[in-house]
Amino acid sequence: MSAVTVIADAAEALAVATELAADFRKGAAERDTLRRLPYTELERLSASGLLAVTVPAEFGGADVGTDTLARVLRLLAAADASLAQIPQSHFVYVNVLRRQGTPEQKEFFFGEVLRGKRFGNAQSEAGTKHVQDIRTRLARLPDGAYVLDGVKHYSTGALFADWIPVLARGDDEKLHVAYVPRDAPGVTVVDDWNGMGQRTTASGTVRLESVRVNADRVVPHHLTFEGPQLHGAVAQLLHAAIDAGIAFGALAEAVEFVRTKSRPWFESVEEGHGTAAQDPLLIQRFGELAIRVRSADALLDAAARAVDAARADLTDDSAAEASIAVAAAKVVAGEAAVEVASALFEVSGTRSALDSLDLHRLWRDARTHTLHDPPRWKVQHIGRHVLNGTRPPRHGLL
């Protein structure tokens, strides 16, 4: 890896993200079509310093606000949603260390992140009763270390990671996160992801067979949920940012296509409109789509502010308000991503459906990413909160 930049503040983070996103957009369609995994792009992302922007200031990081982090993910997702999804887990597990890491763990791992090291993710499991039914085991050894055994799926980022945070249950059945080197003995990362969308996230399988983990690499994640917490709000906000980015990217692609390639409908020409961009019916539809994108952006910004406000004064009520704000943003951003990515073809015409253009990656990415967790339950929790004052649960998905 080339020398790693240490970003100083939010303004620099957004400037770097804007520059990288412009470059990443150029190759997004080809990477998707060929399923060319973005090793080069991720090396650039690491070297840019963006992956370290949430490292606390006392450890040498920029410690940017949640609003800035959401903007960074949105910028990247507008360019390439697959690429933006890979560091989502990285930031989530940096956040785990902020909350539950010991001073020594923070010193070590934040130093790793500042040097451009990447965290992956080995969290979800397939074939269990539900998403929270974690069966990977973290057993204590007589010498105080641990041993990990289990199989993880949907492990976005693991193939590209230096460290893989593994969610597992200890001997007491409580949840822990073990930070495991990607090349540790007993760790196998299988590139078997074949989703219709987000093709280059490499969200495949991680097999853990008698993986030895030192005690100082294990964090008691269960403690996160024993009081007011923002773990779920931050994780979900980043998902919302990705959806909002897809919606923005799809609208930008539609605008460019209609301006430069679409032919006007003959009836529009007969009424005196010489180009597709002058068609009043298309103008109306673009106005509707722009409102959807702006709504998603506005709720994303509001949710990020709620998270930052709660972080400054964390109570049951402030955490609940942040979770509800994020839930609203996630619902609207997901709807916008799917609608705008689909409407791209409606407004652009038949030529936009050519496989060679790969514009359908935007809809495939939106439809795949929004399956991460059901928005209907977020709407339920919003309704319970507004009607009965019921705080959302502390399960990490709100």
Tab-separated table of C-alpha atoms in Angstrom, residues 5-396:
chain	number	residue	atom	x	y	z
A	5	THR	CA	-2.988	10.223	4.277
A	6	VAL	CA	-4.360	11.298	7.648
A	7	ILE	CA	-7.427	13.434	6.979
A	8	ALA	CA	-7.667	16.477	9.225
A	9	ASP	CA	-11.333	17.424	9.272
A	10	ALA	CA	-14.799	17.085	7.777
A	11	ALA	CA	-14.146	19.470	4.891
A	12	GLU	CA	-11.133	17.462	3.758
A	13	ALA	CA	-13.042	14.195	4.137
A	14	LEU	CA	-15.836	15.415	1.867
A	15	ALA	CA	-13.384	16.809	-0.683
A	16	VAL	CA	-11.498	13.512	-0.842
A	17	ALA	CA	-14.732	11.516	-1.098
A	18	THR	CA	-15.968	13.747	-3.918
A	19	GLU	CA	-12.746	13.270	-5.892
A	20	LEU	CA	-12.653	9.507	-5.376
A	21	ALA	CA	-16.335	9.098	-6.230
A	22	ALA	CA	-15.846	10.869	-9.556
A	23	ASP	CA	-13.087	8.416	-10.449
A	24	PHE	CA	-14.902	5.338	-9.134
A	25	ARG	CA	-18.010	6.167	-11.186
A	26	LYS	CA	-16.062	5.848	-14.437
A	27	GLY	CA	-15.399	2.139	-13.988
A	28	ALA	CA	-18.532	1.124	-12.090
A	29	ALA	CA	-20.401	-0.385	-15.042
A	30	GLU	CA	-17.393	-2.373	-16.240
A	31	ARG	CA	-16.662	-3.713	-12.745
A	32	ASP	CA	-20.275	-4.808	-12.417
A	33	THR	CA	-20.479	-6.381	-15.874
A	34	LEU	CA	-17.234	-8.335	-15.519
A	35	ARG	CA	-17.585	-8.796	-11.765
A	36	ARG	CA	-14.107	-7.363	-11.398
A	37	LEU	CA	-13.517	-7.035	-7.682
A	38	PRO	CA	-12.381	-3.531	-6.662
A	39	TYR	CA	-9.004	-4.318	-5.104
A	40	THR	CA	-7.356	-1.301	-6.737
A	41	GLU	CA	-10.166	1.039	-5.751
A	42	LEU	CA	-10.093	-0.168	-2.140
A	43	GLU	CA	-6.358	0.386	-1.962
A	44	ARG	CA	-6.970	3.958	-3.088
A	45	LEU	CA	-9.734	4.295	-0.499
A	46	SER	CA	-7.404	3.087	2.249
A	47	ALA	CA	-4.526	5.304	1.140
A	48	SER	CA	-6.839	8.333	0.974
A	49	GLY	CA	-7.404	8.236	4.736
A	50	LEU	CA	-11.195	8.107	4.425
A	51	LEU	CA	-11.427	4.840	6.339
A	52	ALA	CA	-9.921	6.520	9.409
A	53	VAL	CA	-12.126	9.617	9.595
A	54	THR	CA	-14.106	8.308	12.596
A	55	VAL	CA	-11.034	7.524	14.703
A	56	PRO	CA	-11.314	9.645	17.875
A	57	ALA	CA	-9.193	12.783	18.020
A	58	GLU	CA	-7.280	11.598	21.079
A	59	PHE	CA	-5.953	8.719	18.990
A	60	GLY	CA	-4.989	10.915	16.044
A	61	GLY	CA	-8.118	10.762	13.899
A	62	ALA	CA	-10.360	13.438	12.424
A	63	ASP	CA	-13.298	12.211	14.537
A	64	VAL	CA	-15.794	13.580	12.006
A	65	GLY	CA	-19.464	13.821	12.853
A	66	THR	CA	-22.030	11.282	11.773
A	67	ASP	CA	-23.387	13.773	9.255
A	68	THR	CA	-20.023	13.839	7.475
A	69	LEU	CA	-19.721	10.055	7.520
A	70	ALA	CA	-23.188	9.701	5.997
A	71	ARG	CA	-22.249	12.203	3.268
A	72	VAL	CA	-19.094	10.239	2.478
A	73	LEU	CA	-21.043	6.985	2.058
A	74	ARG	CA	-23.700	8.732	-0.010
A	75	LEU	CA	-21.092	10.197	-2.361
A	76	LEU	CA	-19.427	6.822	-2.849
A	77	ALA	CA	-22.751	5.008	-3.332
A	78	ALA	CA	-23.887	7.469	-5.981
A	79	ALA	CA	-20.794	6.418	-7.925
A	80	ASP	CA	-20.733	2.681	-7.149
A	81	ALA	CA	-23.079	1.146	-4.580
A	82	SER	CA	-21.070	-2.075	-4.375
A	83	LEU	CA	-17.915	-0.193	-3.528
A	84	ALA	CA	-19.698	1.936	-0.928
A	85	GLN	CA	-21.140	-1.128	0.782
A	86	ILE	CA	-17.705	-2.618	1.515
A	87	PRO	CA	-16.555	-0.017	4.101
A	88	GLN	CA	-19.982	0.122	5.807
A	89	SER	CA	-19.030	-2.725	8.130
A	90	HIS	CA	-15.581	-1.208	8.607
A	91	PHE	CA	-17.088	1.922	10.136
A	92	VAL	CA	-19.546	-0.106	12.209
A	93	TYR	CA	-16.765	-2.089	13.844
A	94	VAL	CA	-14.638	0.991	14.413
A	95	ASN	CA	-17.695	2.232	16.294
A	96	VAL	CA	-17.841	-0.998	18.358
A	97	LEU	CA	-14.316	-0.296	19.567
A	98	ARG	CA	-15.236	3.288	20.464
A	99	ARG	CA	-17.984	2.002	22.726
A	100	GLN	CA	-16.588	-1.192	24.281
A	101	GLY	CA	-12.868	-1.385	23.525
A	102	THR	CA	-10.325	-1.116	26.310
A	103	PRO	CA	-7.805	1.750	26.129
A	104	GLU	CA	-5.185	-0.739	24.913
A	105	GLN	CA	-7.512	-2.137	22.234
A	106	LYS	CA	-8.353	1.351	21.039
A	107	GLU	CA	-4.692	2.327	20.886
A	108	PHE	CA	-3.822	-0.722	18.812
A	109	PHE	CA	-6.795	-0.932	16.461
A	110	PHE	CA	-7.202	2.778	15.845
A	111	GLY	CA	-3.518	2.808	14.983
A	112	GLU	CA	-4.161	0.031	12.481
A	113	VAL	CA	-7.014	1.990	10.916
A	114	LEU	CA	-4.893	5.142	10.658
A	115	ARG	CA	-2.320	3.050	8.787
A	116	GLY	CA	-4.975	2.124	6.216
A	117	LYS	CA	-5.942	-1.308	7.539
A	118	ARG	CA	-9.477	-2.433	6.717
A	119	PHE	CA	-12.074	-4.186	8.860
A	120	GLY	CA	-14.374	-6.672	7.181
A	121	ASN	CA	-17.403	-8.399	8.615
A	122	ALA	CA	-18.376	-11.918	9.690
A	123	GLN	CA	-21.711	-11.384	11.329
A	124	SER	CA	-24.708	-13.022	9.633
A	125	GLU	CA	-25.382	-16.739	9.467
A	126	ALA	CA	-27.614	-18.701	7.104
A	127	GLY	CA	-30.021	-21.491	7.999
A	128	THR	CA	-30.641	-20.364	11.578
A	129	LYS	CA	-34.055	-19.505	13.052
A	130	HIS	CA	-33.619	-15.770	12.503
A	131	VAL	CA	-30.944	-13.135	11.951
A	132	GLN	CA	-30.177	-12.772	15.666
A	133	ASP	CA	-29.726	-16.527	16.143
A	134	ILE	CA	-25.920	-16.487	16.231
A	135	ARG	CA	-24.371	-19.934	16.604
A	136	THR	CA	-20.679	-19.252	16.030
A	137	ARG	CA	-18.867	-20.172	19.228
A	138	LEU	CA	-16.127	-18.338	21.085
A	139	ALA	CA	-14.850	-20.817	23.665
A	140	ARG	CA	-12.403	-19.911	26.426
A	141	LEU	CA	-9.163	-21.891	26.566
A	142	PRO	CA	-7.314	-22.780	29.784
A	143	ASP	CA	-4.574	-20.242	28.995
A	144	GLY	CA	-7.086	-17.370	28.771
A	145	ALA	CA	-7.224	-17.146	24.975
A	146	TYR	CA	-10.239	-18.176	22.908
A	147	VAL	CA	-11.043	-20.480	20.006
A	148	LEU	CA	-13.577	-19.611	17.293
A	149	ASP	CA	-15.700	-22.075	15.346
A	150	GLY	CA	-18.524	-21.323	12.933
A	151	VAL	CA	-19.620	-20.386	9.426
A	152	LYS	CA	-20.664	-16.893	8.392
A	153	HIS	CA	-22.499	-15.687	5.292
A	154	TYR	CA	-23.067	-12.294	3.618
A	155	SER	CA	-19.610	-11.337	4.873
A	156	THR	CA	-19.212	-8.076	2.989
A	157	GLY	CA	-15.658	-6.792	3.087
A	158	ALA	CA	-14.070	-9.943	4.506
A	159	LEU	CA	-12.318	-10.865	1.275
A	160	PHE	CA	-10.621	-7.447	1.172
A	161	ALA	CA	-9.992	-7.087	4.908
A	162	ASP	CA	-6.891	-7.007	7.065
A	163	TRP	CA	-9.010	-7.756	10.132
A	164	ILE	CA	-12.323	-9.627	10.226
A	165	PRO	CA	-14.568	-8.773	13.182
A	166	VAL	CA	-16.496	-11.953	14.008
A	167	LEU	CA	-19.764	-11.892	15.951
A	168	ALA	CA	-19.916	-14.940	18.229
A	169	ARG	CA	-21.425	-16.258	21.443
A	170	GLY	CA	-19.198	-17.023	24.387
A	171	ASP	CA	-19.495	-19.824	26.894
A	172	ASP	CA	-22.062	-17.661	28.717
A	173	GLU	CA	-24.142	-17.298	25.498
A	174	LYS	CA	-23.434	-13.565	25.432
A	175	LEU	CA	-22.371	-11.788	22.252
A	176	HIS	CA	-18.752	-10.842	21.663
A	177	VAL	CA	-16.797	-9.494	18.715
A	178	ALA	CA	-13.478	-11.162	17.993
A	179	TYR	CA	-11.118	-9.188	15.742
A	180	VAL	CA	-9.332	-11.853	13.706
A	181	PRO	CA	-6.528	-11.348	11.159
A	182	ARG	CA	-7.687	-12.185	7.649
A	183	ASP	CA	-4.788	-14.619	7.245
A	184	ALA	CA	-5.104	-16.309	10.650
A	185	PRO	CA	-4.821	-20.124	10.653
A	186	GLY	CA	-8.263	-21.673	10.369
A	187	VAL	CA	-9.852	-18.700	8.568
A	188	THR	CA	-11.137	-19.349	5.056
A	189	VAL	CA	-12.881	-16.646	3.040
A	190	VAL	CA	-14.869	-18.013	0.100
A	191	ASP	CA	-15.824	-15.737	-2.780
A	192	ASP	CA	-19.207	-17.366	-3.430
A	193	TRP	CA	-21.486	-14.317	-3.493
A	194	ASN	CA	-23.730	-14.469	-6.580
A	195	GLY	CA	-26.437	-11.914	-5.856
A	196	MET	CA	-28.163	-10.200	-8.745
A	197	GLY	CA	-27.014	-6.854	-7.360
A	198	GLN	CA	-24.010	-5.512	-5.503
A	199	ARG	CA	-22.023	-7.999	-7.511
A	200	THR	CA	-18.587	-6.777	-6.511
A	201	THR	CA	-19.040	-6.626	-2.734
A	202	ALA	CA	-17.763	-10.222	-2.491
A	203	SER	CA	-20.290	-10.799	0.308
A	204	GLY	CA	-19.452	-14.473	0.542
A	205	THR	CA	-18.743	-17.078	3.200
A	206	VAL	CA	-16.255	-17.054	6.077
A	207	ARG	CA	-15.365	-20.402	7.647
A	208	LEU	CA	-13.807	-20.428	11.097
A	209	GLU	CA	-12.228	-23.706	12.170
A	210	SER	CA	-10.503	-23.755	15.559
A	211	VAL	CA	-9.272	-20.186	15.109
A	212	ARG	CA	-7.193	-19.109	18.098
A	213	VAL	CA	-7.920	-15.557	19.297
A	214	ASN	CA	-5.966	-13.762	22.001
A	215	ALA	CA	-8.063	-12.285	24.820
A	216	ASP	CA	-6.990	-8.740	23.938
A	217	ARG	CA	-8.651	-9.113	20.529
A	218	VAL	CA	-12.128	-9.800	21.982
A	219	VAL	CA	-14.697	-7.098	22.789
A	220	PRO	CA	-17.817	-7.707	24.970
A	221	HIS	CA	-20.410	-6.577	22.438
A	222	HIS	CA	-23.343	-7.608	24.654
A	223	LEU	CA	-22.577	-4.685	26.971
A	224	THR	CA	-23.508	-2.323	24.137
A	225	PHE	CA	-27.167	-3.223	24.517
A	226	GLU	CA	-27.414	-3.027	28.286
A	227	GLY	CA	-27.958	0.723	28.209
A	228	PRO	CA	-28.869	3.432	25.709
A	229	GLN	CA	-26.894	2.798	22.535
A	230	LEU	CA	-26.289	4.164	19.042
A	231	HIS	CA	-24.708	1.066	17.530
A	232	GLY	CA	-27.798	0.213	15.510
A	233	ALA	CA	-28.540	3.811	14.588
A	234	VAL	CA	-25.055	4.345	13.135
A	235	ALA	CA	-25.089	1.060	11.215
A	236	GLN	CA	-28.559	1.713	9.798
A	237	LEU	CA	-27.741	5.312	8.955
A	238	LEU	CA	-24.889	4.133	6.753
A	239	HIS	CA	-27.255	1.743	4.981
A	240	ALA	CA	-29.649	4.658	4.472
A	241	ALA	CA	-26.792	6.726	3.056
A	242	ILE	CA	-26.050	3.987	0.531
A	243	ASP	CA	-29.701	3.880	-0.554
A	244	ALA	CA	-29.836	7.672	-0.815
A	245	GLY	CA	-26.661	7.544	-2.896
A	246	ILE	CA	-28.157	4.977	-5.273
A	247	ALA	CA	-31.212	7.191	-5.738
A	248	PHE	CA	-29.038	10.235	-6.436
A	249	GLY	CA	-26.834	8.267	-8.838
A	250	ALA	CA	-29.823	6.871	-10.701
A	251	LEU	CA	-31.345	10.319	-11.099
A	252	ALA	CA	-28.048	11.690	-12.402
A	253	GLU	CA	-27.788	8.860	-14.941
A	254	ALA	CA	-31.376	9.497	-16.074
A	255	VAL	CA	-30.742	13.211	-16.476
A	256	GLU	CA	-27.618	12.599	-18.550
A	257	PHE	CA	-29.323	9.988	-20.713
A	258	VAL	CA	-32.409	12.074	-21.471
A	259	ARG	CA	-30.333	15.149	-22.213
A	260	THR	CA	-27.885	13.394	-24.551
A	261	LYS	CA	-29.443	10.203	-25.936
A	262	SER	CA	-33.229	10.011	-25.622
A	263	ARG	CA	-35.414	10.866	-28.618
A	264	PRO	CA	-38.533	12.915	-27.989
A	265	TRP	CA	-41.879	11.162	-28.379
A	266	PHE	CA	-43.456	12.136	-31.721
A	267	GLU	CA	-46.549	13.639	-30.094
A	268	SER	CA	-44.314	15.865	-28.013
A	269	VAL	CA	-42.552	17.015	-31.187
A	270	GLU	CA	-45.931	17.754	-32.812
A	271	GLU	CA	-46.695	20.025	-29.865
A	272	GLY	CA	-43.489	21.961	-30.447
A	273	HIS	CA	-41.014	20.271	-28.074
A	274	GLY	CA	-37.850	19.569	-30.015
A	275	THR	CA	-35.968	17.418	-27.491
A	276	ALA	CA	-36.834	14.819	-24.900
A	277	ALA	CA	-35.659	17.188	-22.175
A	278	GLN	CA	-38.360	19.678	-23.248
A	279	ASP	CA	-41.205	17.155	-23.009
A	280	PRO	CA	-43.533	18.497	-20.273
A	281	LEU	CA	-44.527	14.994	-19.196
A	282	LEU	CA	-40.889	14.030	-18.689
A	283	ILE	CA	-40.254	17.312	-16.896
A	284	GLN	CA	-43.115	16.486	-14.543
A	285	ARG	CA	-41.724	13.031	-13.827
A	286	PHE	CA	-38.216	14.346	-13.222
A	287	GLY	CA	-39.666	16.845	-10.787
A	288	GLU	CA	-41.357	14.022	-8.889
A	289	LEU	CA	-38.177	11.973	-8.800
A	290	ALA	CA	-36.102	14.949	-7.664
A	291	ILE	CA	-38.512	15.446	-4.758
A	292	ARG	CA	-38.026	11.806	-3.755
A	293	VAL	CA	-34.249	12.201	-3.797
A	294	ARG	CA	-34.378	15.482	-1.886
A	295	SER	CA	-36.685	13.931	0.706
A	296	ALA	CA	-34.288	11.039	1.241
A	297	ASP	CA	-31.380	13.461	1.571
A	298	ALA	CA	-33.228	15.679	4.031
A	299	LEU	CA	-34.192	12.769	6.279
A	300	LEU	CA	-30.649	11.417	6.072
A	301	ASP	CA	-29.262	14.759	7.259
A	302	ALA	CA	-31.859	15.003	10.036
A	303	ALA	CA	-31.086	11.490	11.220
A	304	ALA	CA	-27.345	12.137	11.272
A	305	ARG	CA	-27.917	15.257	13.375
A	306	ALA	CA	-30.094	13.239	15.766
A	307	VAL	CA	-27.333	10.645	16.156
A	308	ASP	CA	-24.726	13.315	16.868
A	309	ALA	CA	-27.035	15.040	19.349
A	310	ALA	CA	-27.639	11.742	21.136
A	311	ARG	CA	-23.917	10.997	21.237
A	312	ALA	CA	-23.329	14.322	22.973
A	313	ASP	CA	-25.965	13.508	25.624
A	314	LEU	CA	-26.775	9.802	25.545
A	315	THR	CA	-29.961	8.900	27.384
A	316	ASP	CA	-32.786	6.448	26.748
A	317	ASP	CA	-34.823	9.247	25.184
A	318	SER	CA	-32.056	10.699	22.997
A	319	ALA	CA	-31.070	7.216	21.796
A	320	ALA	CA	-34.705	6.459	20.989
A	321	GLU	CA	-35.075	9.714	19.052
A	322	ALA	CA	-31.934	8.938	17.059
A	323	SER	CA	-33.135	5.403	16.254
A	324	ILE	CA	-36.551	6.645	15.130
A	325	ALA	CA	-34.997	9.371	12.976
A	326	VAL	CA	-32.677	6.829	11.355
A	327	ALA	CA	-35.557	4.393	10.817
A	328	ALA	CA	-37.522	7.088	8.962
A	329	ALA	CA	-34.495	7.953	6.835
A	330	LYS	CA	-33.857	4.299	6.014
A	331	VAL	CA	-37.459	3.656	4.924
A	332	VAL	CA	-37.622	6.696	2.657
A	333	ALA	CA	-34.127	6.243	1.218
A	334	GLY	CA	-34.852	2.615	0.364
A	335	GLU	CA	-38.092	3.512	-1.361
A	336	ALA	CA	-36.380	6.301	-3.272
A	337	ALA	CA	-33.542	4.050	-4.403
A	338	VAL	CA	-35.868	1.405	-5.827
A	339	GLU	CA	-38.286	3.900	-7.388
A	340	VAL	CA	-35.731	6.181	-9.021
A	341	ALA	CA	-33.535	3.322	-10.247
A	342	SER	CA	-36.620	1.781	-11.878
A	343	ALA	CA	-37.920	5.084	-13.246
A	344	LEU	CA	-34.569	5.624	-14.974
A	345	PHE	CA	-35.813	3.304	-17.732
A	346	GLU	CA	-39.314	4.797	-17.776
A	347	VAL	CA	-37.995	8.284	-18.555
A	348	SER	CA	-35.034	7.264	-20.729
A	349	GLY	CA	-36.706	4.900	-23.154
A	350	THR	CA	-35.919	1.558	-24.764
A	351	ARG	CA	-32.269	2.225	-25.505
A	352	SER	CA	-31.509	2.583	-21.799
A	353	ALA	CA	-32.354	-1.108	-21.329
A	354	LEU	CA	-29.418	-2.247	-23.456
A	355	ASP	CA	-27.358	-4.723	-21.490
A	356	SER	CA	-24.174	-3.155	-22.814
A	357	LEU	CA	-24.917	0.075	-20.904
A	358	ASP	CA	-25.421	-1.791	-17.618
A	359	LEU	CA	-27.739	0.892	-16.271
A	360	HIS	CA	-29.778	-1.895	-14.728
A	361	ARG	CA	-27.021	-2.302	-12.125
A	362	LEU	CA	-28.541	0.665	-10.293
A	363	TRP	CA	-31.902	-1.065	-9.876
A	364	ARG	CA	-30.242	-4.397	-9.069
A	365	ASP	CA	-28.076	-2.713	-6.440
A	366	ALA	CA	-31.078	-0.896	-4.954
A	367	ARG	CA	-33.289	-3.954	-4.883
A	368	THR	CA	-30.546	-6.122	-3.370
A	369	HIS	CA	-29.325	-3.656	-0.764
A	370	THR	CA	-32.817	-2.799	0.465
A	371	LEU	CA	-33.342	-6.459	1.367
A	372	HIS	CA	-30.848	-6.077	4.208
A	373	ASP	CA	-33.610	-5.693	6.790
A	374	PRO	CA	-37.378	-5.186	6.400
A	375	PRO	CA	-38.617	-1.572	6.388
A	376	ARG	CA	-42.053	-2.724	7.558
A	377	TRP	CA	-40.649	-3.274	11.056
A	378	LYS	CA	-39.113	0.181	11.063
A	379	VAL	CA	-42.510	1.652	10.204
A	380	GLN	CA	-43.969	-0.360	13.100
A	381	HIS	CA	-41.474	1.052	15.574
A	382	ILE	CA	-42.027	4.583	14.291
A	383	GLY	CA	-45.770	4.147	14.723
A	384	ARG	CA	-45.437	2.685	18.227
A	385	HIS	CA	-43.185	5.558	19.232
A	386	VAL	CA	-45.342	8.376	17.875
A	387	LEU	CA	-48.661	6.922	19.085
A	388	ASN	CA	-47.760	5.336	22.405
A	389	GLY	CA	-44.332	6.732	23.258
A	390	THR	CA	-42.794	3.255	23.034
A	391	ARG	CA	-39.027	3.366	22.704
A	392	PRO	CA	-37.539	1.128	19.990
A	393	PRO	CA	-35.780	-2.046	21.143
A	394	ARG	CA	-32.021	-2.207	21.663
A	395	HIS	CA	-31.247	-4.981	19.215
A	396	GLY	CA	-28.805	-3.173	16.953
